PDB file of C-alpha atoms in Angstrom:
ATOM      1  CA  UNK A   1     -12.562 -30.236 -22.412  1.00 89.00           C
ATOM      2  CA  UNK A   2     -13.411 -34.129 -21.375  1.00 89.00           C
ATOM      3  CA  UNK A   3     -15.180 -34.410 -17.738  1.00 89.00           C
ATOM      4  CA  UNK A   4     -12.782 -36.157 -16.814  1.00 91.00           C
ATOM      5  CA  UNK A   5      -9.662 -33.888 -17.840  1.00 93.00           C
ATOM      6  CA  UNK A   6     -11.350 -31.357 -15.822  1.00 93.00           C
ATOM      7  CA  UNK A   7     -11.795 -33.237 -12.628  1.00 94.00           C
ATOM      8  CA  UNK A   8      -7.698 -33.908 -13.339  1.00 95.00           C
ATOM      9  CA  UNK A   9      -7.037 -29.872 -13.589  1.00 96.00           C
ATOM     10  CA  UNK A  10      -8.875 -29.628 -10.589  1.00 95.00           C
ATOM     11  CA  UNK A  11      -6.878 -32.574  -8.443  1.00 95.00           C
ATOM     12  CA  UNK A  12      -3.609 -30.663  -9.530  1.00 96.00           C
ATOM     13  CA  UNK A  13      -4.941 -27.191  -8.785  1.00 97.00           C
ATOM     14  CA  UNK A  14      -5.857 -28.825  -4.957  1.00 97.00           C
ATOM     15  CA  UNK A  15      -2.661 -30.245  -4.671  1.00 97.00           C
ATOM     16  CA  UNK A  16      -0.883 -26.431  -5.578  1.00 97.00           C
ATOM     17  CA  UNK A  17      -3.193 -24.880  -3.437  1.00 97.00           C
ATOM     18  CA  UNK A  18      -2.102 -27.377  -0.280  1.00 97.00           C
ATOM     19  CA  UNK A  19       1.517 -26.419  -0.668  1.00 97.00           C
ATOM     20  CA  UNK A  20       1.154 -23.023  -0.645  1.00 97.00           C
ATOM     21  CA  UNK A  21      -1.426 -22.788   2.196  1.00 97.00           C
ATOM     22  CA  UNK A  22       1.043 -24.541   3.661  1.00 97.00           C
ATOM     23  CA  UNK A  23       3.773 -22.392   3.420  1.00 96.00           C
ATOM     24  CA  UNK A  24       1.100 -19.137   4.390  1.00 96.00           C
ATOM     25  CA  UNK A  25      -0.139 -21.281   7.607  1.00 96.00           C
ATOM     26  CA  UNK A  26       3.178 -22.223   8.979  1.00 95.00           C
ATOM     27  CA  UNK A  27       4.848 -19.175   7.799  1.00 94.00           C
ATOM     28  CA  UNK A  28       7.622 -20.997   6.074  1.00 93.00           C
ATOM     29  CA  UNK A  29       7.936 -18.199   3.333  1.00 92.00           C
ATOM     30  CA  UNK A  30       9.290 -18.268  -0.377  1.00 92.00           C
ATOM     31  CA  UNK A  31       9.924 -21.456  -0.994  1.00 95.00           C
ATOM     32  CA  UNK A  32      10.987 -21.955  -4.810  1.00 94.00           C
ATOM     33  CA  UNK A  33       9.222 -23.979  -6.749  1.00 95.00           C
ATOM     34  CA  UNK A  34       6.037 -24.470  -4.385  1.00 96.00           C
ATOM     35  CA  UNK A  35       5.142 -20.709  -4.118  1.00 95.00           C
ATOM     36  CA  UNK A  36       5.239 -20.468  -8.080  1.00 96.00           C
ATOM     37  CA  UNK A  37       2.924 -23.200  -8.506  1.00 96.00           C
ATOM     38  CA  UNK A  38       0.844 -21.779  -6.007  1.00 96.00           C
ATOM     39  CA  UNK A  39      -0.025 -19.189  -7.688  1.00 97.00           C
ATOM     40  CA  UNK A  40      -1.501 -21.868 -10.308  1.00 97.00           C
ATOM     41  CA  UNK A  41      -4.027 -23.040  -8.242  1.00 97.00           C
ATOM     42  CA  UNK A  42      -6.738 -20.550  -8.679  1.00 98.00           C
ATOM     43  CA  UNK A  43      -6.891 -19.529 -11.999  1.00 97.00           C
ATOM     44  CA  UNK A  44      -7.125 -23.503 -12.780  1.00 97.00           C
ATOM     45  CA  UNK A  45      -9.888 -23.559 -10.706  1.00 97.00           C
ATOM     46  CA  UNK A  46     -11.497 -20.474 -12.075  1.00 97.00           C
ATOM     47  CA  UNK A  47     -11.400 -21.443 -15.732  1.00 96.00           C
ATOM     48  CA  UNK A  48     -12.431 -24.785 -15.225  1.00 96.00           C
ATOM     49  CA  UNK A  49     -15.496 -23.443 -12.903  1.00 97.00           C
ATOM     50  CA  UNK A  50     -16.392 -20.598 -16.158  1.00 96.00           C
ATOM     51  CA  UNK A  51     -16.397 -23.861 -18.493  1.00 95.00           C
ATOM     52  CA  UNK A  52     -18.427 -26.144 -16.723  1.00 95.00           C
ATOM     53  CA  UNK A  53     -21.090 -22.970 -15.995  1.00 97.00           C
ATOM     54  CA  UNK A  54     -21.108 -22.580 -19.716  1.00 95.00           C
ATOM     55  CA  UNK A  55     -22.260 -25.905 -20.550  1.00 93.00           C
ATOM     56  CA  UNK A  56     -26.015 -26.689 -21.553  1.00 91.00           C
ATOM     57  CA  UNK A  57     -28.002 -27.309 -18.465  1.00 91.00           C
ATOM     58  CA  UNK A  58     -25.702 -25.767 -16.211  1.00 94.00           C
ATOM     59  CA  UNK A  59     -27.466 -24.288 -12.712  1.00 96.00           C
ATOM     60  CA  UNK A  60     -25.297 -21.360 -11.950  1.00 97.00           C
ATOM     61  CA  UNK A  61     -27.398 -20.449  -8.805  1.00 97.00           C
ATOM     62  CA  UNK A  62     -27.259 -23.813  -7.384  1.00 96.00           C
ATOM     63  CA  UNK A  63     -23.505 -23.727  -7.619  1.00 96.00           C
ATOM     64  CA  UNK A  64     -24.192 -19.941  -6.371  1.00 98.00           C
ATOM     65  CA  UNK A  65     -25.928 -21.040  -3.067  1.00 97.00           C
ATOM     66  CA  UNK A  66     -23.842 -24.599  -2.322  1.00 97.00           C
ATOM     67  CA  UNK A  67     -20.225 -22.526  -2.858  1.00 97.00           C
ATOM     68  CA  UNK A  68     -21.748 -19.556  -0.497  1.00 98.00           C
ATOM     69  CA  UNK A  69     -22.533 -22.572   2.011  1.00 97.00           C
ATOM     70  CA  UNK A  70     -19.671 -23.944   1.968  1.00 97.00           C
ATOM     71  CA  UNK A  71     -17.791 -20.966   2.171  1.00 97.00           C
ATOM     72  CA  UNK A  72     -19.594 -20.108   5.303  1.00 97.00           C
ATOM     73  CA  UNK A  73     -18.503 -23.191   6.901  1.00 97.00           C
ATOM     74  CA  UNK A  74     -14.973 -22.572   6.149  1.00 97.00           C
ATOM     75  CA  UNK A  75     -15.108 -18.963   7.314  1.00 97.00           C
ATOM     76  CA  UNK A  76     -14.114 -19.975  10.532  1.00 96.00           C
ATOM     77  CA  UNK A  77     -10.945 -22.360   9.870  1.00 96.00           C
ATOM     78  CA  UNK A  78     -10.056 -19.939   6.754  1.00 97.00           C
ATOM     79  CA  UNK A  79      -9.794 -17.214   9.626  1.00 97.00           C
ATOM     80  CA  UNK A  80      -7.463 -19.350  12.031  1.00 95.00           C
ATOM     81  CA  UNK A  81      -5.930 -20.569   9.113  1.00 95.00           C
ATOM     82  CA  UNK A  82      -4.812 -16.840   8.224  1.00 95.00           C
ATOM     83  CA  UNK A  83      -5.397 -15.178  11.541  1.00 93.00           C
ATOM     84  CA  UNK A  84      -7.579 -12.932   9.394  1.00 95.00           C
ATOM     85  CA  UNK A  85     -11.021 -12.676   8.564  1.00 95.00           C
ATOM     86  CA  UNK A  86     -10.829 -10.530   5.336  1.00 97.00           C
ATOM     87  CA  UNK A  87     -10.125 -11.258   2.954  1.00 97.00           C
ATOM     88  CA  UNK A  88     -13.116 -13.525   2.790  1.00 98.00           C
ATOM     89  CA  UNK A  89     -12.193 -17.034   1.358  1.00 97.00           C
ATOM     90  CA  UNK A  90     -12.051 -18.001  -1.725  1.00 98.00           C
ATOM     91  CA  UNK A  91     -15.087 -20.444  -2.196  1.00 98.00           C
ATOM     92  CA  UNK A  92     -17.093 -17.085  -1.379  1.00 98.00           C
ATOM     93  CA  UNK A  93     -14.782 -15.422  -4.186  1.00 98.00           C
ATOM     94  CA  UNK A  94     -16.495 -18.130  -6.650  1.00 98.00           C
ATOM     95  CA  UNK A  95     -19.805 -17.903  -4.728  1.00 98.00           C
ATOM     96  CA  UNK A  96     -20.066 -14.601  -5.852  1.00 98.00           C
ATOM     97  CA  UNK A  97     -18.767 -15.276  -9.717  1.00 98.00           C
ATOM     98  CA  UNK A  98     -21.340 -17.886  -9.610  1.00 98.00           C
ATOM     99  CA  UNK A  99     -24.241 -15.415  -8.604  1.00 98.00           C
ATOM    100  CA  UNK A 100     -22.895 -13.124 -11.230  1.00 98.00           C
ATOM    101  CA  UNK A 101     -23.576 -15.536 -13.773  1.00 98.00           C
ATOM    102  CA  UNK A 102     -26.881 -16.364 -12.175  1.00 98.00           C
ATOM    103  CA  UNK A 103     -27.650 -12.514 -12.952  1.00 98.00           C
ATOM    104  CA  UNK A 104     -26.094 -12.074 -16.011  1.00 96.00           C
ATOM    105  CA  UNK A 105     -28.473 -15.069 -17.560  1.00 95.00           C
ATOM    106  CA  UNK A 106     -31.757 -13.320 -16.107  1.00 95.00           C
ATOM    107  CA  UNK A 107     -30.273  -9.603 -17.212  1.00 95.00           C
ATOM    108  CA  UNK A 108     -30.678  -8.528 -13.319  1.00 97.00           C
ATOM    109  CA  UNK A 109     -28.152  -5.504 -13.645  1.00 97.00           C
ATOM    110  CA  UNK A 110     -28.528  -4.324 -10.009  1.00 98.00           C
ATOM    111  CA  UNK A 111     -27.162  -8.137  -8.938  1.00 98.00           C
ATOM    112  CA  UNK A 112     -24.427  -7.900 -11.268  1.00 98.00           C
ATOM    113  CA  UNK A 113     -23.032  -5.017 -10.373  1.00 98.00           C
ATOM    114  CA  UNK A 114     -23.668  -6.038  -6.944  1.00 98.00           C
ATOM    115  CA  UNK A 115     -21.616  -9.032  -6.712  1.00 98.00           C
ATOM    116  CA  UNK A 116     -18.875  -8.050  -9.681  1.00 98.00           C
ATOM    117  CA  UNK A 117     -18.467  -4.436  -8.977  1.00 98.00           C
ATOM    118  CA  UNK A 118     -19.058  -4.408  -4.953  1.00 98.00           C
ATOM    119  CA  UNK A 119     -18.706  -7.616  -3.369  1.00 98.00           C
ATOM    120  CA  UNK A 120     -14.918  -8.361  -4.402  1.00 98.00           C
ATOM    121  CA  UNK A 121     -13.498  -5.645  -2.397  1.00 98.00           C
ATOM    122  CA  UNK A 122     -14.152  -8.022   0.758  1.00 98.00           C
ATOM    123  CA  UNK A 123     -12.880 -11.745  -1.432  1.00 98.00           C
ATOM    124  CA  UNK A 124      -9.710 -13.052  -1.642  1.00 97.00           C
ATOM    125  CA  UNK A 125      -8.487 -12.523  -5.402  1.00 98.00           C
ATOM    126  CA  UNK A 126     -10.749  -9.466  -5.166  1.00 98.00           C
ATOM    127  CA  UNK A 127     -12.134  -8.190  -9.030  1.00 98.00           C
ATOM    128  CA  UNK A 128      -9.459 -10.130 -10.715  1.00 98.00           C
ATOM    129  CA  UNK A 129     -10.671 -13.288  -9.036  1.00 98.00           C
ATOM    130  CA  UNK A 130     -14.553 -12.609  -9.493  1.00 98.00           C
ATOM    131  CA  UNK A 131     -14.281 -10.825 -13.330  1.00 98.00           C
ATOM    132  CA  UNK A 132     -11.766 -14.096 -14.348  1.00 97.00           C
ATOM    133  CA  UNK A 133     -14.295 -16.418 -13.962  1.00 97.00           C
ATOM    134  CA  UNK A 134     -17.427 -14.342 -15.748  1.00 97.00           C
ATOM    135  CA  UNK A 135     -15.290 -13.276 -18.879  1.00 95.00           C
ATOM    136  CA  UNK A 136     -14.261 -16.731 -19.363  1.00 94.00           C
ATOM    137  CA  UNK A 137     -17.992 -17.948 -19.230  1.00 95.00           C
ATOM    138  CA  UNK A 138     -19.338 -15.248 -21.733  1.00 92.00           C
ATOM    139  CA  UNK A 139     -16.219 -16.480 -24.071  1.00 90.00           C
ATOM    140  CA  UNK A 140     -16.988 -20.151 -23.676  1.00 87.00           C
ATOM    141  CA  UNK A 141     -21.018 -19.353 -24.416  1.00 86.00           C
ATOM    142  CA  UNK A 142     -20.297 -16.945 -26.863  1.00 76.00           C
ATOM    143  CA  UNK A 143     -22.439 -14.028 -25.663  1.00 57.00           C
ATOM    144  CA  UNK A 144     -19.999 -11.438 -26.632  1.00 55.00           C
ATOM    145  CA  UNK A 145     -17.125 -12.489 -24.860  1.00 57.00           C
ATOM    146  CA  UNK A 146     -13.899 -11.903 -26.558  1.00 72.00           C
ATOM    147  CA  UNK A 147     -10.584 -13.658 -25.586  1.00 83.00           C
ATOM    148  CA  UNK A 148      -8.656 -10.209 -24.495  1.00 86.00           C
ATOM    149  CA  UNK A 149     -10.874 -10.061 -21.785  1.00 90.00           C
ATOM    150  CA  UNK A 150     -10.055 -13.424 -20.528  1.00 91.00           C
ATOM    151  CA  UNK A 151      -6.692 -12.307 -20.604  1.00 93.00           C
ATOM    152  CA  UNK A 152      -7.072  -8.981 -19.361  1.00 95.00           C
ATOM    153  CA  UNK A 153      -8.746 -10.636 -16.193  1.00 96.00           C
ATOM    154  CA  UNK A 154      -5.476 -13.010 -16.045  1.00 96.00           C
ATOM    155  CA  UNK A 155      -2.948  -9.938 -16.113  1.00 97.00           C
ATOM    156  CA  UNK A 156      -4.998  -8.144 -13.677  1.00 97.00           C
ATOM    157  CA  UNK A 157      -4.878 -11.315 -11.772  1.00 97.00           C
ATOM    158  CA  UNK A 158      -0.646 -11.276 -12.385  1.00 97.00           C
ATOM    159  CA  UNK A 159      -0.757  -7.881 -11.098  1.00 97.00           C
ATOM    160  CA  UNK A 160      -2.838  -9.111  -7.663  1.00 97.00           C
ATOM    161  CA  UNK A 161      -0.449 -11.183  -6.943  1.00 96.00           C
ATOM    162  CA  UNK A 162       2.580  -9.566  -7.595  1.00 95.00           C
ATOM    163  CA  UNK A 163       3.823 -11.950  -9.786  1.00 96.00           C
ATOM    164  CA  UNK A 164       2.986 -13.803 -13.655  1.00 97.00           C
ATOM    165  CA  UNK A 165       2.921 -17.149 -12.605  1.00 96.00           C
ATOM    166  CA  UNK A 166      -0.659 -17.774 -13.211  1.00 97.00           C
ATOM    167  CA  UNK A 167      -0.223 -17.585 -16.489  1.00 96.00           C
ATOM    168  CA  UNK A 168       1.151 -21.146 -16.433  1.00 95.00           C
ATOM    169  CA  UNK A 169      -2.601 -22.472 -15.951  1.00 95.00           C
ATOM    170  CA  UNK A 170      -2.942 -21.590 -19.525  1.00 92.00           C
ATOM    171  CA  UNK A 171      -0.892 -23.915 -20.967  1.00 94.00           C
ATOM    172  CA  UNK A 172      -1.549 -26.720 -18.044  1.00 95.00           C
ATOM    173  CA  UNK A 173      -5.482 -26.464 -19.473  1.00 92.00           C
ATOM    174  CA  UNK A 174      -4.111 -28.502 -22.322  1.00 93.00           C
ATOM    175  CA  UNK A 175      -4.378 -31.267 -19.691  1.00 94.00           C
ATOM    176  CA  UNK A 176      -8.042 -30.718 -19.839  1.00 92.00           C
ATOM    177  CA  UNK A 177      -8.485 -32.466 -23.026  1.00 92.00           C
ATOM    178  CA  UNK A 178      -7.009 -35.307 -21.549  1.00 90.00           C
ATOM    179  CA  UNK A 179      -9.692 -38.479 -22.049  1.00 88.00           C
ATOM    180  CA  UNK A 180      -9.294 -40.000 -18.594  1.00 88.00           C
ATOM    181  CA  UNK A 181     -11.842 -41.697 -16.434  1.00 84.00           C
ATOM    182  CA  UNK A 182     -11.833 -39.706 -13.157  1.00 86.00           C
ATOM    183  CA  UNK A 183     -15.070 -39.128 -11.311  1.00 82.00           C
ATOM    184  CA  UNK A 184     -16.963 -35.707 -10.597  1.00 83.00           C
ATOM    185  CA  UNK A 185     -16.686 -35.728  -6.926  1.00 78.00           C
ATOM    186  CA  UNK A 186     -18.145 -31.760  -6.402  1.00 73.00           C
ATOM    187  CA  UNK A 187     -18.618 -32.080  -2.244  1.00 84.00           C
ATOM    188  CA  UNK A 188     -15.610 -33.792  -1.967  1.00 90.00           C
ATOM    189  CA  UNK A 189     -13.596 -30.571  -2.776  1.00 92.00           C
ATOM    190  CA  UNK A 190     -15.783 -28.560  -0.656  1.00 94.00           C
ATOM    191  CA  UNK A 191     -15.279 -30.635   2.428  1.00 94.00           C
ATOM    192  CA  UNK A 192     -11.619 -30.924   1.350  1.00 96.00           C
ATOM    193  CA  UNK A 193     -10.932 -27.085   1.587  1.00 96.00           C
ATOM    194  CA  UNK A 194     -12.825 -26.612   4.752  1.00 96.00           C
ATOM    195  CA  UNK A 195     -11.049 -29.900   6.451  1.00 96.00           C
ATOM    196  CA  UNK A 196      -7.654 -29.055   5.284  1.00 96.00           C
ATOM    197  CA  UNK A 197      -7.616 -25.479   6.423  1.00 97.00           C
ATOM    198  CA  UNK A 198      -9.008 -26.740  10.538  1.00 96.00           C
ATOM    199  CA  UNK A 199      -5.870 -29.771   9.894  1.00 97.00           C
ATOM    200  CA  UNK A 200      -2.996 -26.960   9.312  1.00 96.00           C
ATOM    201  CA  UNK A 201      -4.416 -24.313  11.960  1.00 95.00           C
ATOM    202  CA  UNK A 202      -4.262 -27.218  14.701  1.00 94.00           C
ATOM    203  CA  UNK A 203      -0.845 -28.197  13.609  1.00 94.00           C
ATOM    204  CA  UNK A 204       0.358 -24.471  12.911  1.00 91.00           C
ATOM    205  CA  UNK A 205      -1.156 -24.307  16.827  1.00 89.00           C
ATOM    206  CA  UNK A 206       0.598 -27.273  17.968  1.00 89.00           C
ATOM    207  CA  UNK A 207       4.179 -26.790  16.204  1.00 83.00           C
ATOM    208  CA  UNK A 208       4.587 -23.267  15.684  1.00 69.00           C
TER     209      UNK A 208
END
């Protein structure tokens, strides 16, 4: 994939995952169209995050420690947001897959197991969410990966949420090929998560 096709897959995956926190903050519902492609969102995110880890020079704990900040700051919107602290948010759910890959590179079994096997059971997209994003990596760097796993991860992720609809990020990573000049803008995602979670809770407080 170009850089810049995958800063595009992830500008679409933030816009499907507005919409549908939308609809979850408001409590609006099924709403057709908008829930399906809100189911999109992470798995977009996910794959994109397992092929950028996989490239050469890539400092999984760095992303490890900056997505477990961030995802500390949002803790507290993400629980207004969803009047519920646990599930833990997802920026902690790719924290974690993150740290697992961290591990995995240094053969620290204890830390793997730690954060793949343990850890999910408190993270949004739970082992489905965490396993997606390390069997994709090990595919992309060719450590033994195999491509059923990848999709094993995505039907256990179908079965999370009830639905197959994530399966349409598989064809929409075609986009990722795309040669288009859009900048890397990491911390701008970050703050854009945290921000639009505190915007919706206010106006869920205000209007609902």
């Amino acid at each position: 994939m170009t850089s810049g096709g995958r800063e595009l897959l992830k500008w679409i995956a933030l816009v499907l995952m507005t919409g549908d926190h939308v609809l979850t903050v408001f409590g609006l519902g099924y709403v057709p169209v908008v829930s399906e492609l809100g189911r999109v969102a992470f798995p977009v995110f996910a794959l994109v995050m397992a092929y950028n880890l996989a490239q050469p020079g890539a400092d999984a704990g760095k992303s490890a420690r900056r997505l477990a900040l961030w995802g500390l700051v949002a803790t507290p919107a993400a629980t207004l947001a969803f009047g519920q602290i646990l599930p833990l948010n997802v920026l902690l759910t790719f924290a974690a897959a993150a740290g697992g890959i961290w591990a995995l590179e240094r053969r620290q079994w204890a830390l793997v197991a730690l954060l793949a096997l343990v850890a999910p059971v408190a993270l949004d997209y739970a082992w489905p969410g965490v396993w997606l994003v390390l069997t994709c990596w090990r595919w992309h760097r060719g450590q033994g990966g195999q491509p059923w796993l990848v999709w094993g991860c995505m039907g256990l992720l179908c079965l999370y949420n009830g639905n197959a609809w994530a399966l349409l990020a598989i064809p929409l990573l075609r986009l990722g090929h795309v040669d288009v000049a859009i900048p890397r803008l990491g911390r701008v995602f970050y703050g854009y998560y945290v921000g639009h979670l505190a915007a919706l809770s206010l106006g869920a407080a205000i209007l609902v």
